[in-house]
Tab-separated table of C-alpha atoms in Angstrom:
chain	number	residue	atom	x	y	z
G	142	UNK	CA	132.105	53.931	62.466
G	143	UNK	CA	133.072	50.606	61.222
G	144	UNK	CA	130.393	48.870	59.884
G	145	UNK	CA	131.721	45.858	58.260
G	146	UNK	CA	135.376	46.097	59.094
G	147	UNK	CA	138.644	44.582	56.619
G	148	UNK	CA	137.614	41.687	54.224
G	149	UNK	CA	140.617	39.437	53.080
G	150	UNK	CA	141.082	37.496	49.861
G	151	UNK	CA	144.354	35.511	48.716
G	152	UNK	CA	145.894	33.516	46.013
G	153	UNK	CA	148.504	32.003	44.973
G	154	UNK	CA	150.925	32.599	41.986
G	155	UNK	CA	153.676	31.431	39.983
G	156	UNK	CA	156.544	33.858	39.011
G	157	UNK	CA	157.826	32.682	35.743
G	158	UNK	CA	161.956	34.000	35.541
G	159	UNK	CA	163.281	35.262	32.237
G	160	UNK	CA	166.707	33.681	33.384
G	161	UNK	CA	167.464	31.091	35.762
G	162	UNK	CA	168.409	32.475	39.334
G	163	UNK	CA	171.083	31.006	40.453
G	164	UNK	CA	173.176	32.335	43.835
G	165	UNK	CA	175.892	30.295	45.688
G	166	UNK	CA	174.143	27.365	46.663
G	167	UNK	CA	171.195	26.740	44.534
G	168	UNK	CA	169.193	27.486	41.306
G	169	UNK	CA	165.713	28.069	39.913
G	170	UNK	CA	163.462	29.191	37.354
G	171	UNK	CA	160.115	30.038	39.254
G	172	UNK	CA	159.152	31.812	42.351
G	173	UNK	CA	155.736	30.904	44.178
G	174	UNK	CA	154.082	34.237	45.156
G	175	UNK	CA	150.685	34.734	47.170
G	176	UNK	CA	148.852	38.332	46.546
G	177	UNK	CA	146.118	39.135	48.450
G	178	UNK	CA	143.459	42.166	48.828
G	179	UNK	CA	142.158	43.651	51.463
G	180	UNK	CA	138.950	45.454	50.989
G	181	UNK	CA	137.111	47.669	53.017
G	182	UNK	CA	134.191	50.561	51.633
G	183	UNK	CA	134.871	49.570	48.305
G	184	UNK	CA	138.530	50.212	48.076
G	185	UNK	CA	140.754	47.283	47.754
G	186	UNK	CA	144.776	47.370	48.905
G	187	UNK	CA	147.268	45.002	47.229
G	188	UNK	CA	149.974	42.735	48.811
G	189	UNK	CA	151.831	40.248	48.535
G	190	UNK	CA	154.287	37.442	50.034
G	191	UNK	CA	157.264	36.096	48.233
G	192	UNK	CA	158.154	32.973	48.579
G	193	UNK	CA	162.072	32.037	47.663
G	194	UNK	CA	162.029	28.353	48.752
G	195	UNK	CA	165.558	29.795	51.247
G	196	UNK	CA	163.438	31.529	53.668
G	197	UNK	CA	161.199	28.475	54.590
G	198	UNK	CA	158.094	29.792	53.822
G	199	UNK	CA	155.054	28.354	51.039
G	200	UNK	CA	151.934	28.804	49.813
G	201	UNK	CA	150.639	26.619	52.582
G	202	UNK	CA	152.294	27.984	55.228
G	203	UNK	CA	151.184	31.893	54.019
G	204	UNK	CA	147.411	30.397	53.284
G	205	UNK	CA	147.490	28.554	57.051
G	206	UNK	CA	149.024	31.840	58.546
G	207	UNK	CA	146.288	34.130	56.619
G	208	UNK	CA	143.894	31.807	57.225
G	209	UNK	CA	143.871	32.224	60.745
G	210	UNK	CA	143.403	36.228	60.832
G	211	UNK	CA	140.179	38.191	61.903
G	212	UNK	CA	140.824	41.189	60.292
G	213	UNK	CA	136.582	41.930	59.896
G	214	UNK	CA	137.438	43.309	63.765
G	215	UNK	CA	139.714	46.370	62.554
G	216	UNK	CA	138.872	49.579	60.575
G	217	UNK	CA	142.099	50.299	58.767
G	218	UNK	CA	143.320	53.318	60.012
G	219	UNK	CA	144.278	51.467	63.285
G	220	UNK	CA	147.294	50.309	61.605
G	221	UNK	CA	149.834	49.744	64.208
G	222	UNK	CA	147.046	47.816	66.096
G	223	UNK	CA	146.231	46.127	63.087
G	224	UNK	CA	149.843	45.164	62.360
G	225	UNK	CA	150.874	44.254	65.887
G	226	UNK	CA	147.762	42.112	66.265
G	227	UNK	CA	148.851	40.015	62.589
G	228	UNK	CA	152.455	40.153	64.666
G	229	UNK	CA	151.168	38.457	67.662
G	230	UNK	CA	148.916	35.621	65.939
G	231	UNK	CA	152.118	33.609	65.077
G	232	UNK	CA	155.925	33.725	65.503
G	233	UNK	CA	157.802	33.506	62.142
G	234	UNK	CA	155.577	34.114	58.985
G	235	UNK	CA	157.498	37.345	57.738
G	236	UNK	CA	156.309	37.178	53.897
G	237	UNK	CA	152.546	36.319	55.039
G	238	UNK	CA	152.730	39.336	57.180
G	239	UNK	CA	154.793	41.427	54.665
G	240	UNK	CA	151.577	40.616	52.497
G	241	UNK	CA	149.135	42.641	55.078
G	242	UNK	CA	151.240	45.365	55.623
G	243	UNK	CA	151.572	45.616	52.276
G	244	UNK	CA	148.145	45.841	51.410
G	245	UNK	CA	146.992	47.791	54.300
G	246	UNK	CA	149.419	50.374	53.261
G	247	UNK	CA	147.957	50.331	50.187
G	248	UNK	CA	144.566	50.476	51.126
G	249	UNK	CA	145.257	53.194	54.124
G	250	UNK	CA	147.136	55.306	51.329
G	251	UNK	CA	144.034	54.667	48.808
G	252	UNK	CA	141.330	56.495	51.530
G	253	UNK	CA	143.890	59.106	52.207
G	254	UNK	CA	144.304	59.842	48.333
G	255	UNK	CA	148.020	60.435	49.114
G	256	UNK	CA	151.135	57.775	47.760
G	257	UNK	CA	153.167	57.101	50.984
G	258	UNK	CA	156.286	58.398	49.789
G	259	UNK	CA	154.408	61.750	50.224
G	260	UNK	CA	152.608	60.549	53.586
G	261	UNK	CA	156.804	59.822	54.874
G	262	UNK	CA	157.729	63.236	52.737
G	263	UNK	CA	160.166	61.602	51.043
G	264	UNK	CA	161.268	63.647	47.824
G	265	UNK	CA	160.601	61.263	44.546
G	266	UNK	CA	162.819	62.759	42.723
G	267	UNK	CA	165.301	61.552	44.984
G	268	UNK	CA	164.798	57.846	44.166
G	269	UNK	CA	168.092	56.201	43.332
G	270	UNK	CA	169.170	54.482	39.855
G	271	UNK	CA	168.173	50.389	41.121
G	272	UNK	CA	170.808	47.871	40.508
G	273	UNK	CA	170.037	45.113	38.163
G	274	UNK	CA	171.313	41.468	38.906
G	275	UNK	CA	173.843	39.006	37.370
G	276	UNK	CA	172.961	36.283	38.573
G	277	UNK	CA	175.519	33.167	38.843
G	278	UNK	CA	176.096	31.080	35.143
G	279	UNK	CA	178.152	29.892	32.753
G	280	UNK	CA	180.155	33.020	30.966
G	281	UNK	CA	177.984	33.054	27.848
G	282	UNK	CA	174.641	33.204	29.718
G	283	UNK	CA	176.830	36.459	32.042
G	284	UNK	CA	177.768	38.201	28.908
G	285	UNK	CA	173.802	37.697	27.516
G	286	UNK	CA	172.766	39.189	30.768
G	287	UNK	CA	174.940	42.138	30.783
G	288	UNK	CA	173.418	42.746	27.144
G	289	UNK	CA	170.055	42.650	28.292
G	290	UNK	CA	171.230	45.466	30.957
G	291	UNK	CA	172.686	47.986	28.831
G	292	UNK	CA	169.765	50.131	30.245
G	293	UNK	CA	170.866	50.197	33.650
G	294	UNK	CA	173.262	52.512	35.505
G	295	UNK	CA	174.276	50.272	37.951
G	296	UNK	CA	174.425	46.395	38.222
G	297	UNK	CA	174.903	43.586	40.983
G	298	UNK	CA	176.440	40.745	40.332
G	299	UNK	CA	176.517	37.301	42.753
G	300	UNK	CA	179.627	35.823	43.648
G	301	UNK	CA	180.440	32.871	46.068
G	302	UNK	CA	182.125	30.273	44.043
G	303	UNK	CA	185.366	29.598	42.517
G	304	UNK	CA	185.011	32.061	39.363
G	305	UNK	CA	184.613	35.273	40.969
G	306	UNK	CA	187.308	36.968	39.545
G	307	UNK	CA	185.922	35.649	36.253
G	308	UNK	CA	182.793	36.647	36.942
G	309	UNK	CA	183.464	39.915	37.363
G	310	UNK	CA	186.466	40.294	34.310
G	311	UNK	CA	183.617	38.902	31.805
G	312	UNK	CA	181.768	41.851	33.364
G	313	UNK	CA	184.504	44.414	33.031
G	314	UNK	CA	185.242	42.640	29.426
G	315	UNK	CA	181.315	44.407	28.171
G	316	UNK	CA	180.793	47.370	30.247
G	317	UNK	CA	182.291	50.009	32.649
G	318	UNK	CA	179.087	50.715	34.806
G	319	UNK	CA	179.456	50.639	38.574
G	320	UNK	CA	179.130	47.584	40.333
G	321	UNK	CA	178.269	45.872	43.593
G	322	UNK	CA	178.643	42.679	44.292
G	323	UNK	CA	176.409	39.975	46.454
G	324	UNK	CA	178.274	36.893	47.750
G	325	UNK	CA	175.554	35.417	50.201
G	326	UNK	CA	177.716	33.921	52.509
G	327	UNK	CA	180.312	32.372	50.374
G	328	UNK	CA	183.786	33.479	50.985
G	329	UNK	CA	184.739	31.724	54.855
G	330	UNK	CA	188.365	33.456	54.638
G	331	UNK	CA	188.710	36.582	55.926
G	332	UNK	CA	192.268	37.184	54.844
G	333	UNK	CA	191.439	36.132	51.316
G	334	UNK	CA	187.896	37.680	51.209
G	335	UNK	CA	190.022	41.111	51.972
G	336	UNK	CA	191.814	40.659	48.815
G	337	UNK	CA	189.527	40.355	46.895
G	338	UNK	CA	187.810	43.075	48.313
G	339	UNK	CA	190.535	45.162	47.546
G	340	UNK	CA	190.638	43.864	43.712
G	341	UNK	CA	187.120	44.154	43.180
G	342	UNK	CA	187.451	47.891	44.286
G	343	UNK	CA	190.186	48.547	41.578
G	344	UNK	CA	187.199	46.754	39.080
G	345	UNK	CA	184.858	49.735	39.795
G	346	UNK	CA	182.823	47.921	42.803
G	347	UNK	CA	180.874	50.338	45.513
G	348	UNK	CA	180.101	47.980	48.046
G	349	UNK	CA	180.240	44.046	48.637
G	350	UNK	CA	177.128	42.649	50.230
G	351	UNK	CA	176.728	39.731	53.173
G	352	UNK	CA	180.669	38.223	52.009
G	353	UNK	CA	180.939	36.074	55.007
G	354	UNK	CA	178.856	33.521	56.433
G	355	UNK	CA	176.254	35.744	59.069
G	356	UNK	CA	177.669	33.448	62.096
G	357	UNK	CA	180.823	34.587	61.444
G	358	UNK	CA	180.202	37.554	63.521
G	359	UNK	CA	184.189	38.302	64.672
G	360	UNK	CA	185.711	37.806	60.955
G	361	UNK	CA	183.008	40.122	59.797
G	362	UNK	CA	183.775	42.860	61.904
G	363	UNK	CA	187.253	42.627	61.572
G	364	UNK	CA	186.472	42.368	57.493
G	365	UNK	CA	184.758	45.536	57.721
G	366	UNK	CA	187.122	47.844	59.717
G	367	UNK	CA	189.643	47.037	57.253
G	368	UNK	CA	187.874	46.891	53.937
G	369	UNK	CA	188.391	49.827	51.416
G	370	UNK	CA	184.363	49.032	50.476
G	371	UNK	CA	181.493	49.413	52.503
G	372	UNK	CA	180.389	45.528	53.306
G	373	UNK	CA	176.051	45.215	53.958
G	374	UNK	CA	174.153	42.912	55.961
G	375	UNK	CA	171.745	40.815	54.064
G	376	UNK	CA	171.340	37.445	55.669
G	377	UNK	CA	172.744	38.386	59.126
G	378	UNK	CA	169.744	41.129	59.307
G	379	UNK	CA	165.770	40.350	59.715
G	380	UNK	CA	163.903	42.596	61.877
G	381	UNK	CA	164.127	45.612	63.821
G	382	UNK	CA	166.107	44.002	66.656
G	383	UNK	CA	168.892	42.933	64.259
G	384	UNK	CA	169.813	46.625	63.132
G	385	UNK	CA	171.871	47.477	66.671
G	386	UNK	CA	173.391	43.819	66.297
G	387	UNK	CA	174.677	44.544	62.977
G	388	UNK	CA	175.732	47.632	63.620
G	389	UNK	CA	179.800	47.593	64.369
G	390	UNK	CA	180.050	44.659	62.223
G	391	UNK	CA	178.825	45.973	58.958
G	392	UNK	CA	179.111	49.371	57.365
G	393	UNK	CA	175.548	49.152	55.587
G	394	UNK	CA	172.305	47.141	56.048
G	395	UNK	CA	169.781	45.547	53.577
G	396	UNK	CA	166.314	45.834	54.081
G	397	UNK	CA	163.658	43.766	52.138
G	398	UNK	CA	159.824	43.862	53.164
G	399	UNK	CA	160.033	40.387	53.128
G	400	UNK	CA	161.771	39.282	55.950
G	401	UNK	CA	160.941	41.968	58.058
G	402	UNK	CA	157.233	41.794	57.583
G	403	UNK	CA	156.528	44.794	55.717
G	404	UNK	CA	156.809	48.518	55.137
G	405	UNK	CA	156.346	49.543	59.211
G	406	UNK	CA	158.985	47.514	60.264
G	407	UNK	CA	161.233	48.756	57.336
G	408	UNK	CA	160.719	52.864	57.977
G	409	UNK	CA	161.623	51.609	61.302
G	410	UNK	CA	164.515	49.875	60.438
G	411	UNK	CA	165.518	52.887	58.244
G	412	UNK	CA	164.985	55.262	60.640
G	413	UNK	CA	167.462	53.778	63.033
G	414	UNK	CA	170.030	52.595	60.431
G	415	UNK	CA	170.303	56.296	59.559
G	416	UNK	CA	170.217	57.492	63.075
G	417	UNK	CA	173.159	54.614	63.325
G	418	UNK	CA	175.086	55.807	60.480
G	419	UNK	CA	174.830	52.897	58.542
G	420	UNK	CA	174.093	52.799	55.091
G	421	UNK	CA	170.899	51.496	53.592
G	422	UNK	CA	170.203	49.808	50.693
G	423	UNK	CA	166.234	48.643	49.874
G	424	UNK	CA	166.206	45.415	48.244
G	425	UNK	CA	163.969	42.881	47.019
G	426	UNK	CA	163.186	39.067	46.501
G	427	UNK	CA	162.123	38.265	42.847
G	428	UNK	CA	158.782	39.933	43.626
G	429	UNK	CA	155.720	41.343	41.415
G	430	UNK	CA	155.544	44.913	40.686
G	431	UNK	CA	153.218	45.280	43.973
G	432	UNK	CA	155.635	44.191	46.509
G	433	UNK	CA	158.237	46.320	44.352
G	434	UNK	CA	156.377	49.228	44.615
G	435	UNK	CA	156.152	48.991	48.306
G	436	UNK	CA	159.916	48.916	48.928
G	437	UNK	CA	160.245	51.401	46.309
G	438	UNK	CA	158.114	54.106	48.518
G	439	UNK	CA	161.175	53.984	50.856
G	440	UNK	CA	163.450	54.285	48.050
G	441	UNK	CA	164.241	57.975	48.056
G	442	UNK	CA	165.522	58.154	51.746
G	443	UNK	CA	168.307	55.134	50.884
G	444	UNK	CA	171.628	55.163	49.671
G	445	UNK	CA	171.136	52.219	47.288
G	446	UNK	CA	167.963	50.501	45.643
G	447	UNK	CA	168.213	46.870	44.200
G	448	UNK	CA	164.583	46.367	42.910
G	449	UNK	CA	164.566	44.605	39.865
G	450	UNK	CA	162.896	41.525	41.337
G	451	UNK	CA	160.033	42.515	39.123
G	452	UNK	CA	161.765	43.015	36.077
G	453	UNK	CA	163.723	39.607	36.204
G	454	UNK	CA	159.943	37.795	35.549
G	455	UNK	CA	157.939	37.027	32.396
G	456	UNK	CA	154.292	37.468	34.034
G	457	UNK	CA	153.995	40.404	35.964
G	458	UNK	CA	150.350	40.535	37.226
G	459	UNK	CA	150.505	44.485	38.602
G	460	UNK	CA	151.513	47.807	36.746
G	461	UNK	CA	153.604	50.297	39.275
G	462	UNK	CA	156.972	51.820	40.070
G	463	UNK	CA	158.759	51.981	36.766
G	464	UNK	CA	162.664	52.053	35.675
G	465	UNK	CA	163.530	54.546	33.396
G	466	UNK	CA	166.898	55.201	31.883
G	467	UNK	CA	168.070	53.078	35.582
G	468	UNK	CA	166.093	55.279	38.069
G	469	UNK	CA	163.081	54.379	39.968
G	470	UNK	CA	160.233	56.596	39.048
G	471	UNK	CA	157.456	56.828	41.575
G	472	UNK	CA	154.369	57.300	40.620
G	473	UNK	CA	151.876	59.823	42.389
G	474	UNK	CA	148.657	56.977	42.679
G	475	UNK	CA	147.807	56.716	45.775
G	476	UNK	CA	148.462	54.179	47.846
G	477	UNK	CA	151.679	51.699	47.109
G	478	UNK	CA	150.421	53.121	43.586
G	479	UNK	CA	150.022	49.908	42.102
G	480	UNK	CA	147.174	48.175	39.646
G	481	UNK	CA	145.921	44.880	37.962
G	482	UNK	CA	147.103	44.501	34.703
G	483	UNK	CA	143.539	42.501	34.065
């Protein structure tokens, strides 16, 4: 019996970035986050909502949103009801939802004593090397950042601007690891996009994420049937819904916790990706090790894994998921199998 029901707390945070993060059309150096816990019989669950400035959502926005929750009603092991109820409340508000289902799964996983990779069987050991980003710069800030990833198996780089090509020979210059590449909307020609497509494939590139503008639904499709790379949806994909619209027009989706508000929407959106045959990749926003862990529990059932967001900041409040010679390793804590670091 539920004798006190689901007590929320929230705060906000600032995510200080080693690097500036720059992508096609803007720049920064700090990320406001808002973790929360949600407590019920003494166990607590962790969550959190990123808040890249892009998506339109702040601290004030996620505190007004969370704010208006009555989550003292719900035992948690209603979680669909729990999760469609914090749907309903208000349209919009993915990251402040993200941040429930987040913690709920957390909390849920915590009084079953069972990580949810295990609770989804998904085989850990299947967990895929994560990419780690190049972000946009000048070419001696690139070649610094390719240092600092010697570790990694795998890295994504951003394009969009007039010095691809040198983007990606400074790359090539340091280091023969596979790459993929992320333009966020920034190539508009189709013709010339597929050119480039077709160099960046002789360069060692595996797939090239969201290269046209997402409205540009018919150049897209027509991109993708004759591209020699697989070409993912990232900005033209949000929810559930979006997976059969995508579907025809990319080869691949991208799924982040963030804009689909959480890990039940995402197993969803896996689920029917696969069942689609498109290819998934689990990716991130620059993100604490909690929300990182959370994606990473659907990590082993993906293609591709780009969750460094927590390893791009200086102030990491959480221990979790770690990166180990370039491959996710789960953890077996319960839960999103996350803790404080204090």
């Amino acid at each position: 019996m539920n004798k006190k029901g689901l007590t929320l707390r929230f705060k906000p945070y600032e995510l200080m970035l080693n690097h500036a993060f720059t992508l096609a059309a803007s720049s920064r150096t700090t990320t406001p986050v808002m973790l929360i816990e949600l407590e019920y019989d003494g166990l607590i669950g962790y969550g959190e909502a990123s808040l890249p400035p892009y998506l339109g959502e702040s601290a004030e926005t996620v505190a007004r949103f969370l704010s208006r929750l009555q989550l003292n009603q719900f035992n948690p092991i209603h979680l669909e009801k729990i999760l469609d109820y914090v749907d309903g409340v208000a349209p919009g508000n993915c990251a402040a939802k993200a941040s429930v289902d987040i913690a709920l799964h957390d909390l849920l996983g915590k009084m079953m004593n069972t990580p949810w990779h295990s609770v989804w069987k998904y085989d850990p050991a299947k967990a895929p090397s994560t990419s780690f980003t190049i972000g946009l710069d000048n070419i001696a800030v690139v070649r610094q950042k390719v240092k600092e990833a010697a570790a990694y198996k795998i890295l994504k780089v951003k394009l969009g601007r007039d010095n691809d090509r040198e983007m990606i020979e400074t790359i090539r210059s340091m280091t023969d690891v596979p790459l993929c590449v992320d333009v966020n909307q920034g190539w508009s020609d189709r013709k010339q996009a597929l050119d480039l497509i077709f160099w960046l494939k002789e360069q060692g590139v595996v797939f090239v994420e969201q290269p046209m503008p997402k409205t540009a639904v018919d150049d897209m499709a027509w991109l993708t049937q004759h591209s020699p790379l697989p070409t993912i949806a990232d900005e033209a994909l949000q929810r559930l819904d979006d997976v059969k619209k995508v579907h025809g027009v990319y080869s691949g989706i991208n799924i982040k916790l963030m804009k689909c508000t959480g890990l039940y929407e995402a197993h969803k959106m896996l689920s029917l990706a696969k069942a689609l045959d498109l290819k998934v990749m689990v990716g991130c926003m620059t993100e604490t090790s909690c929300a990182i862990s959370a994606a990473a529990q659907l990590s082993p059932a993906a293609d591709w894994a780009d969750l460094d967001g927590n390893l791009l900041i200086a102030n990491d409040p959480f221990e979790g998921v770690q990166v180990i010679d370039g491959k996710i390793v789960l953890n077996n804590h319960p839960g999103i199998g996350v803790k404080p670091r204090c």
